[in-house]
């Protein structure tokens, strides 16, 4: 049986695209997917439903606490309420934060941390969200002044 880090590179895995290990994407593609979700035809109510907790508890496979909405992970402590997305076994992460107007995608070139997003992805996501919120505040301030 191949190691988890080897699976995404196997032809049979890439061809079949099995759930939980078969997703292979670039960060740009992941961010584009979430940008389409928050900038597309979905209403605010639908986006809010994506972030509602559907299940929470101990993940028997990963050995960690996980919180899921309907098809997405939710409740990341470094993101705001309303954010939803998913992390990947190789340290990757992608999410939408409708309140911040942020679609985020991060994919690693190497497979350093099986079991979810790495600390580097969390730090980058935290900074990206802060920048998006600061930009919103700046734009809102300018709009208030009529510029």
PDB file of C-alpha atoms in Angstrom:
ATOM      1  CA  UNK A   1       0.000   0.000   0.000  1.00  0.00           C
ATOM      2  CA  UNK A   2       1.488   3.373  -0.990  1.00  0.00           C
ATOM      3  CA  UNK A   3       1.977   6.123   1.569  1.00  0.00           C
ATOM      4  CA  UNK A   4      -0.546   8.979   1.644  1.00  0.00           C
ATOM      5  CA  UNK A   5       2.010  11.400   0.194  1.00  0.00           C
ATOM      6  CA  UNK A   6       2.461   9.134  -2.855  1.00  0.00           C
ATOM      7  CA  UNK A   7      -1.235   8.686  -3.713  1.00  0.00           C
ATOM      8  CA  UNK A   8      -1.891  11.961  -5.587  1.00  0.00           C
ATOM      9  CA  UNK A   9       0.958  11.159  -7.964  1.00  0.00           C
ATOM     10  CA  UNK A  10      -0.331   7.737  -8.977  1.00  0.00           C
ATOM     11  CA  UNK A  11      -1.932   7.576 -12.423  1.00  0.00           C
ATOM     12  CA  UNK A  12      -4.846   5.459 -11.168  1.00  0.00           C
ATOM     13  CA  UNK A  13      -5.653   8.032  -8.462  1.00  0.00           C
ATOM     14  CA  UNK A  14      -5.465  10.995 -10.838  1.00  0.00           C
ATOM     15  CA  UNK A  15      -7.621   9.203 -13.410  1.00  0.00           C
ATOM     16  CA  UNK A  16     -10.277   8.106 -10.921  1.00  0.00           C
ATOM     17  CA  UNK A  17     -10.387  11.189  -8.688  1.00  0.00           C
ATOM     18  CA  UNK A  18     -11.527   9.367  -5.553  1.00  0.00           C
ATOM     19  CA  UNK A  19     -12.947  11.439  -2.736  1.00  0.00           C
ATOM     20  CA  UNK A  20     -10.590  12.689  -0.024  1.00  0.00           C
ATOM     21  CA  UNK A  21      -7.366  12.027  -1.918  1.00  0.00           C
ATOM     22  CA  UNK A  22      -8.116  12.471  -5.603  1.00  0.00           C
ATOM     23  CA  UNK A  23      -8.340  16.255  -5.808  1.00  0.00           C
ATOM     24  CA  UNK A  24      -5.379  17.761  -7.642  1.00  0.00           C
ATOM     25  CA  UNK A  25      -5.460  21.510  -8.261  1.00  0.00           C
ATOM     26  CA  UNK A  26      -3.453  24.691  -8.454  1.00  0.00           C
ATOM     27  CA  UNK A  27      -3.923  27.474  -5.920  1.00  0.00           C
ATOM     28  CA  UNK A  28      -5.209  29.778  -8.659  1.00  0.00           C
ATOM     29  CA  UNK A  29      -7.867  27.244  -9.649  1.00  0.00           C
ATOM     30  CA  UNK A  30      -8.966  26.742  -6.045  1.00  0.00           C
ATOM     31  CA  UNK A  31      -9.219  30.487  -5.424  1.00  0.00           C
ATOM     32  CA  UNK A  32     -11.118  30.840  -8.713  1.00  0.00           C
ATOM     33  CA  UNK A  33     -13.609  28.214  -7.604  1.00  0.00           C
ATOM     34  CA  UNK A  34     -14.356  30.051  -4.369  1.00  0.00           C
ATOM     35  CA  UNK A  35     -14.398  33.443  -6.132  1.00  0.00           C
ATOM     36  CA  UNK A  36     -17.101  32.071  -8.429  1.00  0.00           C
ATOM     37  CA  UNK A  37     -19.071  30.903  -5.392  1.00  0.00           C
ATOM     38  CA  UNK A  38     -19.032  34.246  -3.564  1.00  0.00           C
ATOM     39  CA  UNK A  39     -19.241  36.387  -6.699  1.00  0.00           C
ATOM     40  CA  UNK A  40     -21.746  34.296  -8.563  1.00  0.00           C
ATOM     41  CA  UNK A  41     -25.434  33.587  -8.461  1.00  0.00           C
ATOM     42  CA  UNK A  42     -25.623  32.589  -4.791  1.00  0.00           C
ATOM     43  CA  UNK A  43     -27.566  34.809  -2.406  1.00  0.00           C
ATOM     44  CA  UNK A  44     -26.277  35.942   0.951  1.00  0.00           C
ATOM     45  CA  UNK A  45     -28.607  33.436   2.605  1.00  0.00           C
ATOM     46  CA  UNK A  46     -27.164  30.580   0.539  1.00  0.00           C
ATOM     47  CA  UNK A  47     -23.610  31.625   1.380  1.00  0.00           C
ATOM     48  CA  UNK A  48     -24.540  31.801   5.054  1.00  0.00           C
ATOM     49  CA  UNK A  49     -25.910  28.249   4.859  1.00  0.00           C
ATOM     50  CA  UNK A  50     -22.550  27.051   3.527  1.00  0.00           C
ATOM     51  CA  UNK A  51     -20.951  28.203   6.787  1.00  0.00           C
ATOM     52  CA  UNK A  52     -23.485  26.666   9.187  1.00  0.00           C
ATOM     53  CA  UNK A  53     -22.187  23.826  11.329  1.00  0.00           C
ATOM     54  CA  UNK A  54     -23.622  20.485  10.267  1.00  0.00           C
ATOM     55  CA  UNK A  55     -21.327  18.207  12.254  1.00  0.00           C
ATOM     56  CA  UNK A  56     -18.523  18.614  14.754  1.00  0.00           C
ATOM     57  CA  UNK A  57     -16.409  16.133  16.608  1.00  0.00           C
ATOM     58  CA  UNK A  58     -13.340  13.985  16.666  1.00  0.00           C
ATOM     59  CA  UNK A  59     -12.187  12.896  13.198  1.00  0.00           C
ATOM     60  CA  UNK A  60     -11.274   9.224  13.595  1.00  0.00           C
ATOM     61  CA  UNK A  61      -9.070   9.233  10.482  1.00  0.00           C
ATOM     62  CA  UNK A  62      -7.047  12.356  11.236  1.00  0.00           C
ATOM     63  CA  UNK A  63      -7.218  12.194  15.008  1.00  0.00           C
ATOM     64  CA  UNK A  64      -8.222  15.856  15.358  1.00  0.00           C
ATOM     65  CA  UNK A  65     -11.323  17.886  16.071  1.00  0.00           C
ATOM     66  CA  UNK A  66     -13.113  18.913  12.860  1.00  0.00           C
ATOM     67  CA  UNK A  67     -16.155  21.081  12.153  1.00  0.00           C
ATOM     68  CA  UNK A  68     -18.050  20.701   8.870  1.00  0.00           C
ATOM     69  CA  UNK A  69     -20.898  22.482   7.211  1.00  0.00           C
ATOM     70  CA  UNK A  70     -22.689  21.113   4.177  1.00  0.00           C
ATOM     71  CA  UNK A  71     -19.769  20.047   2.001  1.00  0.00           C
ATOM     72  CA  UNK A  72     -17.244  22.460   3.495  1.00  0.00           C
ATOM     73  CA  UNK A  73     -15.112  22.815   6.568  1.00  0.00           C
ATOM     74  CA  UNK A  74     -16.162  25.695   8.819  1.00  0.00           C
ATOM     75  CA  UNK A  75     -15.159  27.145  12.159  1.00  0.00           C
ATOM     76  CA  UNK A  76     -11.479  27.768  11.517  1.00  0.00           C
ATOM     77  CA  UNK A  77     -10.368  29.906  14.475  1.00  0.00           C
ATOM     78  CA  UNK A  78      -8.157  32.154  12.319  1.00  0.00           C
ATOM     79  CA  UNK A  79     -11.021  33.078   9.964  1.00  0.00           C
ATOM     80  CA  UNK A  80     -14.198  34.973  10.638  1.00  0.00           C
ATOM     81  CA  UNK A  81     -17.704  33.641  10.990  1.00  0.00           C
ATOM     82  CA  UNK A  82     -19.216  32.910   7.600  1.00  0.00           C
ATOM     83  CA  UNK A  83     -16.019  31.542   6.046  1.00  0.00           C
ATOM     84  CA  UNK A  84     -16.101  28.055   4.531  1.00  0.00           C
ATOM     85  CA  UNK A  85     -13.672  25.914   2.586  1.00  0.00           C
ATOM     86  CA  UNK A  86     -11.421  22.897   2.902  1.00  0.00           C
ATOM     87  CA  UNK A  87      -7.853  21.989   3.642  1.00  0.00           C
ATOM     88  CA  UNK A  88      -5.790  19.291   1.997  1.00  0.00           C
ATOM     89  CA  UNK A  89      -3.565  16.507   3.197  1.00  0.00           C
ATOM     90  CA  UNK A  90      -0.424  18.147   1.864  1.00  0.00           C
ATOM     91  CA  UNK A  91      -0.833  21.411   3.750  1.00  0.00           C
ATOM     92  CA  UNK A  92      -2.999  23.119   1.124  1.00  0.00           C
ATOM     93  CA  UNK A  93      -6.067  25.209   1.868  1.00  0.00           C
ATOM     94  CA  UNK A  94      -8.844  26.982  -0.024  1.00  0.00           C
ATOM     95  CA  UNK A  95     -11.810  28.929   1.271  1.00  0.00           C
ATOM     96  CA  UNK A  96     -14.292  31.719   0.736  1.00  0.00           C
ATOM     97  CA  UNK A  97     -14.847  34.453   3.270  1.00  0.00           C
ATOM     98  CA  UNK A  98     -17.868  36.369   1.929  1.00  0.00           C
ATOM     99  CA  UNK A  99     -17.744  38.981   4.695  1.00  0.00           C
ATOM    100  CA  UNK A 100     -14.147  39.852   3.811  1.00  0.00           C
ATOM    101  CA  UNK A 101     -14.797  39.502   0.066  1.00  0.00           C
ATOM    102  CA  UNK A 102     -11.944  36.998  -0.064  1.00  0.00           C
ATOM    103  CA  UNK A 103     -11.464  33.847  -2.111  1.00  0.00           C
ATOM    104  CA  UNK A 104      -8.231  32.116  -1.103  1.00  0.00           C
ATOM    105  CA  UNK A 105      -6.260  29.216  -2.539  1.00  0.00           C
ATOM    106  CA  UNK A 106      -2.927  27.850  -1.321  1.00  0.00           C
ATOM    107  CA  UNK A 107      -1.244  24.719  -2.624  1.00  0.00           C
ATOM    108  CA  UNK A 108       2.154  23.431  -1.585  1.00  0.00           C
ATOM    109  CA  UNK A 109       4.796  22.151  -3.950  1.00  0.00           C
ATOM    110  CA  UNK A 110       5.840  19.489  -1.482  1.00  0.00           C
ATOM    111  CA  UNK A 111       3.870  17.250   0.848  1.00  0.00           C
ATOM    112  CA  UNK A 112       5.187  18.178   4.321  1.00  0.00           C
ATOM    113  CA  UNK A 113       2.260  17.820   6.691  1.00  0.00           C
ATOM    114  CA  UNK A 114      -0.297  15.083   6.072  1.00  0.00           C
ATOM    115  CA  UNK A 115      -3.551  15.725   7.865  1.00  0.00           C
ATOM    116  CA  UNK A 116      -4.645  19.196   6.870  1.00  0.00           C
ATOM    117  CA  UNK A 117      -3.526  22.741   6.393  1.00  0.00           C
ATOM    118  CA  UNK A 118      -0.039  23.564   7.558  1.00  0.00           C
ATOM    119  CA  UNK A 119       0.825  26.459   9.842  1.00  0.00           C
ATOM    120  CA  UNK A 120       2.194  28.371   6.860  1.00  0.00           C
ATOM    121  CA  UNK A 121      -1.222  28.174   5.159  1.00  0.00           C
ATOM    122  CA  UNK A 122      -2.946  29.389   8.320  1.00  0.00           C
ATOM    123  CA  UNK A 123      -0.543  32.328   8.694  1.00  0.00           C
ATOM    124  CA  UNK A 124      -0.942  33.285   5.048  1.00  0.00           C
ATOM    125  CA  UNK A 125      -4.741  33.008   5.258  1.00  0.00           C
ATOM    126  CA  UNK A 126      -4.789  35.188   8.382  1.00  0.00           C
ATOM    127  CA  UNK A 127      -2.740  37.914   6.677  1.00  0.00           C
ATOM    128  CA  UNK A 128      -4.768  37.705   3.442  1.00  0.00           C
ATOM    129  CA  UNK A 129      -8.011  38.102   5.406  1.00  0.00           C
ATOM    130  CA  UNK A 130      -6.634  41.062   7.365  1.00  0.00           C
ATOM    131  CA  UNK A 131      -5.597  42.734   4.098  1.00  0.00           C
ATOM    132  CA  UNK A 132      -9.022  42.095   2.538  1.00  0.00           C
ATOM    133  CA  UNK A 133     -10.796  43.545   5.571  1.00  0.00           C
ATOM    134  CA  UNK A 134      -8.468  46.566   5.649  1.00  0.00           C
ATOM    135  CA  UNK A 135      -9.118  47.172   1.971  1.00  0.00           C
ATOM    136  CA  UNK A 136     -12.875  46.987   2.565  1.00  0.00           C
ATOM    137  CA  UNK A 137     -12.584  49.486   5.394  1.00  0.00           C
ATOM    138  CA  UNK A 138     -10.459  51.788   3.262  1.00  0.00           C
ATOM    139  CA  UNK A 139     -12.838  51.576   0.300  1.00  0.00           C
ATOM    140  CA  UNK A 140     -15.834  52.111   2.556  1.00  0.00           C
ATOM    141  CA  UNK A 141     -14.194  55.174   4.054  1.00  0.00           C
ATOM    142  CA  UNK A 142     -13.397  56.587   0.633  1.00  0.00           C
ATOM    143  CA  UNK A 143     -16.908  55.842  -0.604  1.00  0.00           C
ATOM    144  CA  UNK A 144     -18.333  57.666   2.392  1.00  0.00           C
ATOM    145  CA  UNK A 145     -16.364  60.759   1.411  1.00  0.00           C
ATOM    146  CA  UNK A 146     -17.656  60.498  -2.142  1.00  0.00           C
ATOM    147  CA  UNK A 147     -14.338  59.693  -3.790  1.00  0.00           C
TER     148      UNK A 147
END
